[in-house]
Coordinates of C-alpha atoms in Angstrom, one line a residue:
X10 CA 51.4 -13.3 140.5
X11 CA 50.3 -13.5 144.1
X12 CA 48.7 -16.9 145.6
X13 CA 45.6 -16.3 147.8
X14 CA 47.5 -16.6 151.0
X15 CA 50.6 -14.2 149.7
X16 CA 51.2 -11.7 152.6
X17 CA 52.1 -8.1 150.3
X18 CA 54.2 -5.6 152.1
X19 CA 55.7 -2.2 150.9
X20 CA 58.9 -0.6 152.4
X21 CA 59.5 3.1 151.9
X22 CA 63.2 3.8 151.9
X23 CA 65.6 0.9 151.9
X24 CA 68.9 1.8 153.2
X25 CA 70.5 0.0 156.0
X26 CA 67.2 -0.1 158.5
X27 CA 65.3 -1.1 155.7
X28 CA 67.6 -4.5 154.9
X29 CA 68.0 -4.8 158.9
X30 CA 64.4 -5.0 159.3
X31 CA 63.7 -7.6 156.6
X32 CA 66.7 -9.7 158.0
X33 CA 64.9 -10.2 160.9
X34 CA 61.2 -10.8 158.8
X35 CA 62.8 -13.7 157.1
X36 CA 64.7 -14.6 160.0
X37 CA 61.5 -14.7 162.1
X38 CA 59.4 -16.0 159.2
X39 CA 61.6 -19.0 158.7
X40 CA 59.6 -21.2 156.1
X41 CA 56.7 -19.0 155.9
X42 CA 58.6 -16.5 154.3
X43 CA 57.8 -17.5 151.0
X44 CA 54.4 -16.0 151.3
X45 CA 55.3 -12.9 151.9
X46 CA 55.8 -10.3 149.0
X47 CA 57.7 -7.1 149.6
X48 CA 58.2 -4.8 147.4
X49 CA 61.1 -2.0 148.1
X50 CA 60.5 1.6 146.7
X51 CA 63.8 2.9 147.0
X52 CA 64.5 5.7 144.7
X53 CA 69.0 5.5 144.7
X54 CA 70.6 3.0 143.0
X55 CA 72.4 1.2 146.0
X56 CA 69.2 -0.8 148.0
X57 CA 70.4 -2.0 151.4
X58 CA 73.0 1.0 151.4
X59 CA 71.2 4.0 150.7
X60 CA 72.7 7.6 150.0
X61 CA 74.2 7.5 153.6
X62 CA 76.4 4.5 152.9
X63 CA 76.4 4.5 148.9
X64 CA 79.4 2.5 148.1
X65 CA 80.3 5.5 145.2
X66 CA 80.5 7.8 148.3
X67 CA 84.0 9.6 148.4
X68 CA 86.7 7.4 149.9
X69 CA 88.1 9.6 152.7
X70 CA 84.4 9.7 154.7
X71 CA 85.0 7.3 157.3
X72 CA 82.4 5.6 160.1
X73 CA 82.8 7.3 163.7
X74 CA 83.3 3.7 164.8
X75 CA 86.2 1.2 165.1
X76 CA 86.0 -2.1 163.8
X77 CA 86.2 -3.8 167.2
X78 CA 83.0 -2.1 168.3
X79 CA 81.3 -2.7 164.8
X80 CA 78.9 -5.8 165.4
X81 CA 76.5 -5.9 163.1
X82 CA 75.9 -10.1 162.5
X83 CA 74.4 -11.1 159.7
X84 CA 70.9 -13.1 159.9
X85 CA 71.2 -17.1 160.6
X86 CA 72.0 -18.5 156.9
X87 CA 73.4 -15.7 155.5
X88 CA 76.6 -16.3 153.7
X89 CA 78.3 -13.1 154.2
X90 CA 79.7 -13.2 157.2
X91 CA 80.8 -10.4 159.7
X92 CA 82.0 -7.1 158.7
X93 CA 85.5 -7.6 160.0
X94 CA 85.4 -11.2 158.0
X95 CA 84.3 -9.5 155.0
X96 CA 86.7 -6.8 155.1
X97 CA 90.4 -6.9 154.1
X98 CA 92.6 -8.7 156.0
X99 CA 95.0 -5.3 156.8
X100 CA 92.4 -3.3 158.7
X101 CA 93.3 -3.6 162.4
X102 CA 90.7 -3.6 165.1
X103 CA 91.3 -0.1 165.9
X104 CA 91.2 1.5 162.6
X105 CA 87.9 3.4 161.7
X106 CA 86.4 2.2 158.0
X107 CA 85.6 4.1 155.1
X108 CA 81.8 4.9 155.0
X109 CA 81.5 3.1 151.1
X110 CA 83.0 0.0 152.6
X111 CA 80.1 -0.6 154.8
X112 CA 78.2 0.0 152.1
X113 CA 79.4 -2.5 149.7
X114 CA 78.9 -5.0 152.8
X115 CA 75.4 -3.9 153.0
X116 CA 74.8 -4.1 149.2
X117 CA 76.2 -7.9 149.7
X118 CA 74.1 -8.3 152.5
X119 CA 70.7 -7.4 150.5
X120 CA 72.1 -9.6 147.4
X121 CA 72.1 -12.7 149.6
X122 CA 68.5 -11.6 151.3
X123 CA 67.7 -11.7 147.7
X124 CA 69.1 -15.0 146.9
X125 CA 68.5 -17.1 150.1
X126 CA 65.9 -15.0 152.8
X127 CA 62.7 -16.9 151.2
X128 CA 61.5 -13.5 150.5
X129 CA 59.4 -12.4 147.6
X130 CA 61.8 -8.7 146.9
X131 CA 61.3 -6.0 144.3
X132 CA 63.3 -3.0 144.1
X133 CA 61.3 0.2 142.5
X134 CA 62.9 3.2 142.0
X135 CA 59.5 5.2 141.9
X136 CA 59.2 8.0 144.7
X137 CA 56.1 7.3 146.8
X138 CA 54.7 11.1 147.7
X139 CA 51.1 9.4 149.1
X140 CA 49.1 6.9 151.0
X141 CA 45.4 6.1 151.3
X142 CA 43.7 2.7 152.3
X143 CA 41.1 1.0 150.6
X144 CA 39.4 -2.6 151.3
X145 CA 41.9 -4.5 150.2
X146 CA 44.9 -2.6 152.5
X147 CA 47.2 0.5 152.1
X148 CA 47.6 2.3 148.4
X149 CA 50.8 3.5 148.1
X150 CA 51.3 6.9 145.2
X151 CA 53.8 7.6 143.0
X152 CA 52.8 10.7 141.3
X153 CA 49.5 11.8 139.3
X154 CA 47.4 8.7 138.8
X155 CA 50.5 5.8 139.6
X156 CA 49.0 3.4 142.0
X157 CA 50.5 0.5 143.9
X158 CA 49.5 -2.1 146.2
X159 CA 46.9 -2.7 148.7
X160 CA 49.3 -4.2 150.8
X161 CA 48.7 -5.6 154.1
X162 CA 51.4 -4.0 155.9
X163 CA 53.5 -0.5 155.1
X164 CA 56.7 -0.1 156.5
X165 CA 58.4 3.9 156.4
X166 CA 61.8 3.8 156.7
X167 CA 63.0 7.3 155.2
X168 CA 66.2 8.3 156.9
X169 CA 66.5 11.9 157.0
X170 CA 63.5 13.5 154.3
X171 CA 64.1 17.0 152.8
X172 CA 63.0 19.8 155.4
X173 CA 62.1 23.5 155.5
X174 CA 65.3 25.2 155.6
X175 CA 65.7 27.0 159.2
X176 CA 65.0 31.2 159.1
X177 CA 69.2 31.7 158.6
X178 CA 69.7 28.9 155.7
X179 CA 66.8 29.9 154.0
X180 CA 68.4 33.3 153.7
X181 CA 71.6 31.9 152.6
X182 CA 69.9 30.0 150.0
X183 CA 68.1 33.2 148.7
X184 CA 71.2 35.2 148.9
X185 CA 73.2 32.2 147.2
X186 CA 70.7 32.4 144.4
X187 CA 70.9 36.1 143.2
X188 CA 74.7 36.4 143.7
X189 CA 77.9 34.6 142.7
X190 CA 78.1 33.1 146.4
X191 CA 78.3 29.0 146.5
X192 CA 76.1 27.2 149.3
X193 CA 76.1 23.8 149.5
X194 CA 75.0 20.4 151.6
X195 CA 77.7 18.6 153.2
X196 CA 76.3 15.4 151.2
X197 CA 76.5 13.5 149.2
X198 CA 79.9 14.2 149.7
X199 CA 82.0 12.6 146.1
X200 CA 79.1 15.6 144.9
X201 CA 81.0 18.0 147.3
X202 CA 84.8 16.8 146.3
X203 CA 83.6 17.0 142.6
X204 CA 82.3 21.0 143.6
X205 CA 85.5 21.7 145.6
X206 CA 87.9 20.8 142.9
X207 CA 86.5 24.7 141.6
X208 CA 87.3 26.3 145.2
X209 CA 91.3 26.2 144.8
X210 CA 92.7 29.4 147.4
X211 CA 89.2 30.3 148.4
X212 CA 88.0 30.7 151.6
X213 CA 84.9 28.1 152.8
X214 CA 83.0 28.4 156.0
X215 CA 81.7 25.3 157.2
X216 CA 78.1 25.6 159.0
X217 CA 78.7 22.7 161.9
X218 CA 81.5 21.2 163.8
X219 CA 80.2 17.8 165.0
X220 CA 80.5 14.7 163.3
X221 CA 79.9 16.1 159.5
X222 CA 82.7 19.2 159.4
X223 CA 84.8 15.8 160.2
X224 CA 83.5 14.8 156.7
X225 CA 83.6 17.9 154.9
X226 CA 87.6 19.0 156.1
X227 CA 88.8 15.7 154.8
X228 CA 86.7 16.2 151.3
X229 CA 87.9 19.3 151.1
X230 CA 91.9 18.5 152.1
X231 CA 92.5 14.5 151.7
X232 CA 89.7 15.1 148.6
X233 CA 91.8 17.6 146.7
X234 CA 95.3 15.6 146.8
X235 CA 96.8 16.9 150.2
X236 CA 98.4 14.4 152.5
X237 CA 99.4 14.2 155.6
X238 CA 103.6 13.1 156.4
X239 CA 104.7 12.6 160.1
X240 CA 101.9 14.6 161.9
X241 CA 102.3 17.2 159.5
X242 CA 99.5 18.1 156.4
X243 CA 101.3 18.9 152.6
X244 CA 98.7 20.4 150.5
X245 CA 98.0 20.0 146.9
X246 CA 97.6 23.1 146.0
X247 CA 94.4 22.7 144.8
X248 CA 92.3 22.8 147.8
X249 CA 90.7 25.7 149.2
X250 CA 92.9 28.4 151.1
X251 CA 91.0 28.2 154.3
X252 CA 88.4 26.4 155.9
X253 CA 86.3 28.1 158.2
X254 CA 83.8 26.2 160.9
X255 CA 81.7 27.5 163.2
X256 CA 78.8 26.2 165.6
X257 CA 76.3 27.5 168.5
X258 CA 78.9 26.3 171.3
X259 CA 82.2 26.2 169.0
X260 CA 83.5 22.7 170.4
X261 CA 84.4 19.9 168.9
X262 CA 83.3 16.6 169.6
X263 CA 85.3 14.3 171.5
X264 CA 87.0 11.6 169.9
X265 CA 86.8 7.8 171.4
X266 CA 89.6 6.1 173.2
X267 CA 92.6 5.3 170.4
X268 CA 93.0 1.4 171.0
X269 CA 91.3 -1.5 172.7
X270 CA 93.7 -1.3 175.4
X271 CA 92.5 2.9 176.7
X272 CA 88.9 2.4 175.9
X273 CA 88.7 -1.3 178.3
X274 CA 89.5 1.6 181.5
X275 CA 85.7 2.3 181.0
X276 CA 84.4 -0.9 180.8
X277 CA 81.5 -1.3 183.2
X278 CA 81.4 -4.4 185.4
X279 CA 78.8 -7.2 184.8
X280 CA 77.0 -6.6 187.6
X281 CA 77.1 -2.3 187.2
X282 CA 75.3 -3.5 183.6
X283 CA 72.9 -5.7 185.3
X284 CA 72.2 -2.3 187.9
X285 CA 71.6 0.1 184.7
X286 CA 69.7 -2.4 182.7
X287 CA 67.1 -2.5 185.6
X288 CA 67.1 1.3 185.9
X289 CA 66.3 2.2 182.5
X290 CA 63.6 -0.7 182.3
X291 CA 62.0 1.5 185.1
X292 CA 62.9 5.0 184.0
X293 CA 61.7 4.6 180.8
X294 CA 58.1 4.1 182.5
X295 CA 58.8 6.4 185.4
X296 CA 58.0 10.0 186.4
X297 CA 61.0 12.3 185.4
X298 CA 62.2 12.8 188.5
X299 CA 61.9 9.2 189.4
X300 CA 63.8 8.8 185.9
X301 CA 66.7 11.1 186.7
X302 CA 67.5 9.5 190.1
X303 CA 67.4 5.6 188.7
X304 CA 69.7 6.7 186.0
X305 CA 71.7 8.8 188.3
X306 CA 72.3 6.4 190.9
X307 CA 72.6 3.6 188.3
X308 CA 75.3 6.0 186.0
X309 CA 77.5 7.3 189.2
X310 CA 78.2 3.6 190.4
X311 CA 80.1 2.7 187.6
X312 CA 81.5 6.3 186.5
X313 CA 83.1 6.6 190.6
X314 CA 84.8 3.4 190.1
X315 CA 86.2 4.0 187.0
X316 CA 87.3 7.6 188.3
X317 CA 88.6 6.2 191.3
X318 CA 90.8 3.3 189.4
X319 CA 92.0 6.1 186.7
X320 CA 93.2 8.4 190.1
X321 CA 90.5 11.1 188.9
X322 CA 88.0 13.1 191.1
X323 CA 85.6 10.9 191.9
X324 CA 83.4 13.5 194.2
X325 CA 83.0 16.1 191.5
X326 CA 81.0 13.2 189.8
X327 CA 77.6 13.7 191.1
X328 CA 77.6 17.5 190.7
X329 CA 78.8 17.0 187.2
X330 CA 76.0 14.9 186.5
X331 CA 73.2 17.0 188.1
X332 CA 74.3 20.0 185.8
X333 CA 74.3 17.7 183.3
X334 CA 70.5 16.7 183.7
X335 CA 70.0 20.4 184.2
X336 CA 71.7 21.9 180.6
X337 CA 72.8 18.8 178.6
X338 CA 76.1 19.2 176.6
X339 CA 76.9 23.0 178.3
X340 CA 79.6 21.9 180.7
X341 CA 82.6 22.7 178.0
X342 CA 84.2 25.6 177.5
X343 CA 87.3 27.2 176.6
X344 CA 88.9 27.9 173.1
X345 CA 88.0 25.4 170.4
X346 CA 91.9 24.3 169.9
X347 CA 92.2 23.8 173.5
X348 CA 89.2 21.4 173.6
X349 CA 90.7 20.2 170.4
X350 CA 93.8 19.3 172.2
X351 CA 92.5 17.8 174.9
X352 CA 90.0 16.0 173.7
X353 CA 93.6 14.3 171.8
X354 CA 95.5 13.6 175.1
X355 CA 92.5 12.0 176.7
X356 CA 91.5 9.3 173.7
X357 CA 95.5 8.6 173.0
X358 CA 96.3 8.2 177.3
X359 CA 98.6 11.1 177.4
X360 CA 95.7 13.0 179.8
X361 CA 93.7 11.3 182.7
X362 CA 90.4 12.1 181.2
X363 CA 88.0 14.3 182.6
X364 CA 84.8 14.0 184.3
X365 CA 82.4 14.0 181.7
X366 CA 84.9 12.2 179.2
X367 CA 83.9 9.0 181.7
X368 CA 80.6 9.6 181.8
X369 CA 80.5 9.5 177.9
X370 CA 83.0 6.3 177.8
X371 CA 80.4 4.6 180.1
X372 CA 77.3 6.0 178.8
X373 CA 78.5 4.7 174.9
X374 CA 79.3 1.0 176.8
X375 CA 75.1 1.4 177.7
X376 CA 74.0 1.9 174.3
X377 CA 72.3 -1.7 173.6
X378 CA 71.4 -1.6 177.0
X379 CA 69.7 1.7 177.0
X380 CA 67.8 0.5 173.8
X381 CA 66.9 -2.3 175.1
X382 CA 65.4 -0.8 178.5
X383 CA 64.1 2.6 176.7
X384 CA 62.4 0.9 173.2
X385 CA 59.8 -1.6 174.2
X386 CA 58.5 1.0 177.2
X387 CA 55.8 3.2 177.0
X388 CA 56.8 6.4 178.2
X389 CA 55.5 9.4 179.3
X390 CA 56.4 12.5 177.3
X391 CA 57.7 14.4 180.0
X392 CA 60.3 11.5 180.7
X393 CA 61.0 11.2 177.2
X394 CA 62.1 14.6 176.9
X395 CA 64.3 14.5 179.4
X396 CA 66.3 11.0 178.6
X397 CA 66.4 11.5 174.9
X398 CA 67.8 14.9 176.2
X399 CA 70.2 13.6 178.2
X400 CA 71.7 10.8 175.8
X401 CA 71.5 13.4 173.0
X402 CA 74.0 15.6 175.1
X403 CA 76.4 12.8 175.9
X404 CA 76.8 12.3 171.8
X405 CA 79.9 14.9 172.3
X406 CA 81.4 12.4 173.9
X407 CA 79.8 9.1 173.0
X408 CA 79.9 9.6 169.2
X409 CA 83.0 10.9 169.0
X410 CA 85.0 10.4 165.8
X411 CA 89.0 9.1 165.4
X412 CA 91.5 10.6 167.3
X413 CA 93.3 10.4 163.9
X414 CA 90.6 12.6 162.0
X415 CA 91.0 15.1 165.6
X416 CA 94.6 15.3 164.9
X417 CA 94.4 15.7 161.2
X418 CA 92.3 19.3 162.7
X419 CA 95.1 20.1 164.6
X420 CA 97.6 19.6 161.6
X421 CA 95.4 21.9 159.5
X422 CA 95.4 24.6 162.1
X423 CA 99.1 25.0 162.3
X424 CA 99.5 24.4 158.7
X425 CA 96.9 27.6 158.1
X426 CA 94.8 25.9 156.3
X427 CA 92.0 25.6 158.9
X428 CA 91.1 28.0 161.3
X429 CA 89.3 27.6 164.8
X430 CA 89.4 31.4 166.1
X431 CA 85.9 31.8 164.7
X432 CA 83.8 28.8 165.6
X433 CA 81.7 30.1 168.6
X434 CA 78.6 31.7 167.3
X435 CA 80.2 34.0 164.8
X436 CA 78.3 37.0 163.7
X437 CA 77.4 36.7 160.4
X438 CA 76.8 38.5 157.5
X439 CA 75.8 38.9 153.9
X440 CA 77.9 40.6 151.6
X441 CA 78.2 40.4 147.9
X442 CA 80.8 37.9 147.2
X443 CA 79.8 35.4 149.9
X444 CA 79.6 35.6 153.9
X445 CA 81.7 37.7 156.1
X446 CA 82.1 35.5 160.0
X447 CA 83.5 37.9 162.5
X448 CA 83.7 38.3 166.3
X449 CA 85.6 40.1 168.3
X450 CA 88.9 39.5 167.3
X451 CA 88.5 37.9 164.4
X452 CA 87.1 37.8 160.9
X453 CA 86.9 35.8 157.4
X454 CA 85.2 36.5 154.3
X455 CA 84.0 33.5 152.7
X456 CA 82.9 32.8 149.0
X457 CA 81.7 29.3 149.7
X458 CA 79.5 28.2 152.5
X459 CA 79.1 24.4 153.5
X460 CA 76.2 23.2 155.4
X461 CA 76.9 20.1 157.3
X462 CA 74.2 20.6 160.1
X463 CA 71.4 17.3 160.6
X464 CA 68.5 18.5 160.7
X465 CA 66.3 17.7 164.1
X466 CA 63.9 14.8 164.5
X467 CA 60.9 17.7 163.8
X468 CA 58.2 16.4 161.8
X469 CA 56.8 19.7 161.5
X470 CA 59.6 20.9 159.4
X471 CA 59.7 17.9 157.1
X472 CA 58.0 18.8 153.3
X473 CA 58.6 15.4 152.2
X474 CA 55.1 14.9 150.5
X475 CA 54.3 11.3 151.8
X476 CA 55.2 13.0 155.7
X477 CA 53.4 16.0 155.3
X478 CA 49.9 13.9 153.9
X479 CA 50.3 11.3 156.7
X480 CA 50.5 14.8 159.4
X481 CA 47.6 16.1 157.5
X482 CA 45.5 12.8 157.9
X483 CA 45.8 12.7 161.6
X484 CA 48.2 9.3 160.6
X485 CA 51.5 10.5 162.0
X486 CA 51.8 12.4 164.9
X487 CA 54.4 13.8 167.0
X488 CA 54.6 13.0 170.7
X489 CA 53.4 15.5 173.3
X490 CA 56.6 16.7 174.8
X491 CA 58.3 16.5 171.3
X492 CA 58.8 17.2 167.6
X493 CA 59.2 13.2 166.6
X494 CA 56.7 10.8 165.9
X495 CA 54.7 8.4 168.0
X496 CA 55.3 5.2 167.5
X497 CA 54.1 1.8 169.0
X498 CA 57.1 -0.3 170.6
X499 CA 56.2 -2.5 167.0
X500 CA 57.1 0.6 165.3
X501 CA 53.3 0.8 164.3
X502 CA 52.4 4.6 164.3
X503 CA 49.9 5.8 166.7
X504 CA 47.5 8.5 165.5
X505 CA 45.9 11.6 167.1
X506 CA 43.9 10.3 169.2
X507 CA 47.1 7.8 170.5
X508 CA 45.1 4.6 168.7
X509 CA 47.6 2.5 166.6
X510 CA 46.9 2.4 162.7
X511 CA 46.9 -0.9 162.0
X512 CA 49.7 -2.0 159.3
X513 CA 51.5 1.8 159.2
X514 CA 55.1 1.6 160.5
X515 CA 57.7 3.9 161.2
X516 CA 61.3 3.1 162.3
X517 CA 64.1 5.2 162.6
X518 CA 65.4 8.7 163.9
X519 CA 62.3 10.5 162.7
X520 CA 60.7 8.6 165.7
X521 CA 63.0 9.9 168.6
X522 CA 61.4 10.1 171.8
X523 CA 59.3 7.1 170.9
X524 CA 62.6 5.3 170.8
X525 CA 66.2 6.8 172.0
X526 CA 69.8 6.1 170.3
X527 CA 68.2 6.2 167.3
X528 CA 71.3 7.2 165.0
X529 CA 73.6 4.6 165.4
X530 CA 74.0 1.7 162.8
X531 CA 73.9 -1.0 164.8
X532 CA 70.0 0.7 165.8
X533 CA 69.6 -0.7 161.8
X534 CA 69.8 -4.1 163.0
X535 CA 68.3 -4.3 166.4
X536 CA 65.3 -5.4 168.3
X537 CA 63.3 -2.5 167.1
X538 CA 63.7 -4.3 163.3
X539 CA 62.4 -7.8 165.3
X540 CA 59.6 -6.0 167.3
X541 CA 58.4 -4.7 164.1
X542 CA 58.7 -8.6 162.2
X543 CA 57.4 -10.2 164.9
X544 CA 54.1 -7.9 165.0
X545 CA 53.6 -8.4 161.2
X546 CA 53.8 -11.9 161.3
X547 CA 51.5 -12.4 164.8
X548 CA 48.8 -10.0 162.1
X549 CA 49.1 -11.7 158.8
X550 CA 49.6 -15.4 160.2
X551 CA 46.1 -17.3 159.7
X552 CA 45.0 -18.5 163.2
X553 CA 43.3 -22.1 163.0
X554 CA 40.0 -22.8 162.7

């Protein structure tokens, strides 16, 4: 039961932002943290994980990061460790780790919280789907006539809720559902290796060629009991007999630099990170076109030296960058197995890379800085738009995945058992037995379609009940030059009228524009998670009398 000065807190969604951003309560709380209560509704089984990072998750998804760039430290206290201590002792520093590994990490990480934070924690499994406040703090629903709380302080930290399906998937669902035709989500993906193992000879299209179609090829290859042998794929004979993506542009992502050694050639100098810290601190508060110029000038000092060390074209830089500003991520073009190719030669050193391939090496350096500059500001919507924009367009390059999941693509083309002649844009229609993709040249009929798209930041899509009551109350808002929700630099949401609601939080990608980089895991565990501890502590400490 709850002394008179217990402090009760509620945290909606507890995957990895969730356990980042009670590290840092506890961490910030020091000994008064054993007057705070928090209880966790997190409806999957694997708290501190979540579904994105469930340690059940099928073996062959891995992280689009190296362990060398993985630094996520664990609070002061914890007995953990580092992720590279934790893991086993064969992973080098440039190989990529599977997806459930982190996740067992994580799990460990929200065990010790448990044991040794000072936290009050309970996990519930109940789906909140509403929120009202009272006199004594925020009610929290679960269903018809399930109450819980009032709590001081609500914390939303949701991931990615269910959404409206676009105009085209909601079709495809509605076709899926009155023929024999199989349309599925890209995850969980074990659910989507389980599916496959029914898909043996059959033809899949795959809606999406970023990050995810990474996922999905290896599920539906690597998942089924093919292999790869000297650069060369040997199916099982079970998988499906050809995998189809496509996409709006029809390129692949880029992957990252193949060792420690390539990607160093980008390294910005000290004193270049110093420059961009200072200009993003004053974009982020600026006048678009005062934004675009600090970053420019900022960006093109270090991307010029770097071209210039690497013998490339240096004085294509700036015009690169200003048609960058102008149509972010349109500069690429070209078949899909060229940019394939390429995008191979560059990350392994066998290609000087291009122009924008620096600029995305560099730009990925800036990511902690870019928080850092971007988060705490208060910036004008116009400005937002157009820097969330820009960093949003640099992902081809700056989220790339392993060159070694690129050239696992390329084996799969020549082996036939993926094709790239139809991802630009296909036209596509429904027949009777599934989807037939066709352009000029080309044309597939598929029985299976796989959806591996992320859906945008838009909270006007979202059906999630809990979302869609906050909207309707005027709680949650989306900024004014964007689809994502306004948030306070605390992560406290700000309401219609742009007044903060005391003791509502929101962290996470669903508040882009507010906040930038938003994606990445190491966001989970960053100052955004200590802004928010911080103001909860500075509202709930008693002040002396």
């Amino acid at each position: 039961m709850a002394g008179e000065n217990t402090v009760k807190i509620a945290v909606v969604g507890f995957g990895p932002r969730g356990l980042g951003a009670l590290e840092a309560l506890a961490e910030q709380a020091g000994a008064a943290a054993r007057t705070l209560r928090v209880d966790l509704f997190e409806p999957s089984s694997t708290p501190g994980a979540g579904p994105n990072f469930d340690p059940g998750e099928s073996p062959v998804c891995q992280l689009n990061t190296p362990m060398r760039d993985i630094d996520i430290r664990p609070p002061r206290g914890s007995r953990c460790g580092a992720f590279a201590d934790w893991q086993d002792a064969g992973l080098a520093p440039d190989a990529f780790p599977r997806r459930r590994d982190l996740g067992r990490y994580l799990e460990t990480r929200y065990a010790d919280l448990r044991r040794h934070g000072g936290l009050s924690l309970r996990h519930d499994t109940a789906v909140i789907d509403g929120l009202e406040y009272g006199d004594g703090g925020w009610m929290l629903r679960a269903g018809p006539g399930t109450w819980h709380g009032p709590y001081s302080e609500v914390l939303l930290t949701l991931g990615q809720p269910e959404v409206s399906p676009d105009e085209q998937l909601d079709d495809w669902q509605t076709h899926a559902a009155n023929t024999g035709a199989v349309l599925r989500q890209a995850y969980p993906a074990w659910k989507l290796q389980r599916d496959a193992a029914r898909w043996t000879g059959q033809t899949v299209a795959i809606r999406g060629l970023a990050l995810s179609a990474f996922d999905v090829i290896r599920v539906l290859t690597l998942g089924q009991g093919g292999r790869f042998e000297n650069g060369r794929y040997v199916p099982s004979g079970t998988e499906p007999g050809l995998l189809v993506p496509f996409s709006l542009d029809g390129l692949p992502p880029f992957p990252k630099p193949e060792t420690a050694a390539l990607d160093a050639r980008f390294d910005p100098t000290e004193a270049e990170t110093q420059g961009f810290a200072a200009a993003i601190s004053s974009a982020a508060e600026a006048p678009p076109d005062v934004a675009r110029r600090l970053v420019s000038d900022a960006l093109l000092a270090a991307v010029c030296r770097v071209l210039d060390q690497l013998d490339g074209a240096s004085g294509d830089a700036a015009n690169w960058l200003a048609r960058e500003w102008q149509n972010p991520g349109s500069q690429e073009s070209g078949p899909a197995i060229s940019a394939l190719q390429a995008g191979i030669s560059m990350a392994d050193g066998s290609l000087a890379p291009s122009t924008g391939f620096v600029f995305g090496q560099v730009w990925r350096k800036w990511q902690d800085t870019l928080r850092r500059g971007y988060n705490p500001a208060t910036t004008p919507p116009e400005t937002a738009s157009l820097l969330v924009g820009f960093d949003e367009g640099l992902k081809r390059y700056s989220y790339g995945p392993p060159v070694s999941a690129c050239r696992e693509v390329a084996a799969l083309v020549a082996a036939g058992v993926v094709t790239l002649d139809l991802t630009v844009d296909p036209d596509i229609t429904l027949t009777g037995a599934g989807w037939t993709l066709a352009s000029e040249d080309h044309r597939a009929e598929a029985t299976v379609m796989v959806d591996g798209v992320l859906p945008s930041p838009d909270l006007s899509k979202l059906r999630a009940p809990l979302v869609t009551a906050l909207t309707r109350q005027g709680r949650l808002c989306a900024m004014a030059e964007g689809p994502a929700a306004n948030v306070a630099a605390d992560g406290q949401m700000l309401d219609r009228h742009g007044a903060i609601v005391p003791g509502l939080a929101f962290l996470g990608r669903l508040a882009l524009g507010s906040v930038i980089a938003a994606d990445s895991i190491h966001d989970c565990f960053g100052q955004a998670s200590v802004r928010w501890a911080r103001g909860v502590l500075a509202r709930n400490t008693p002040r002396p009398k």
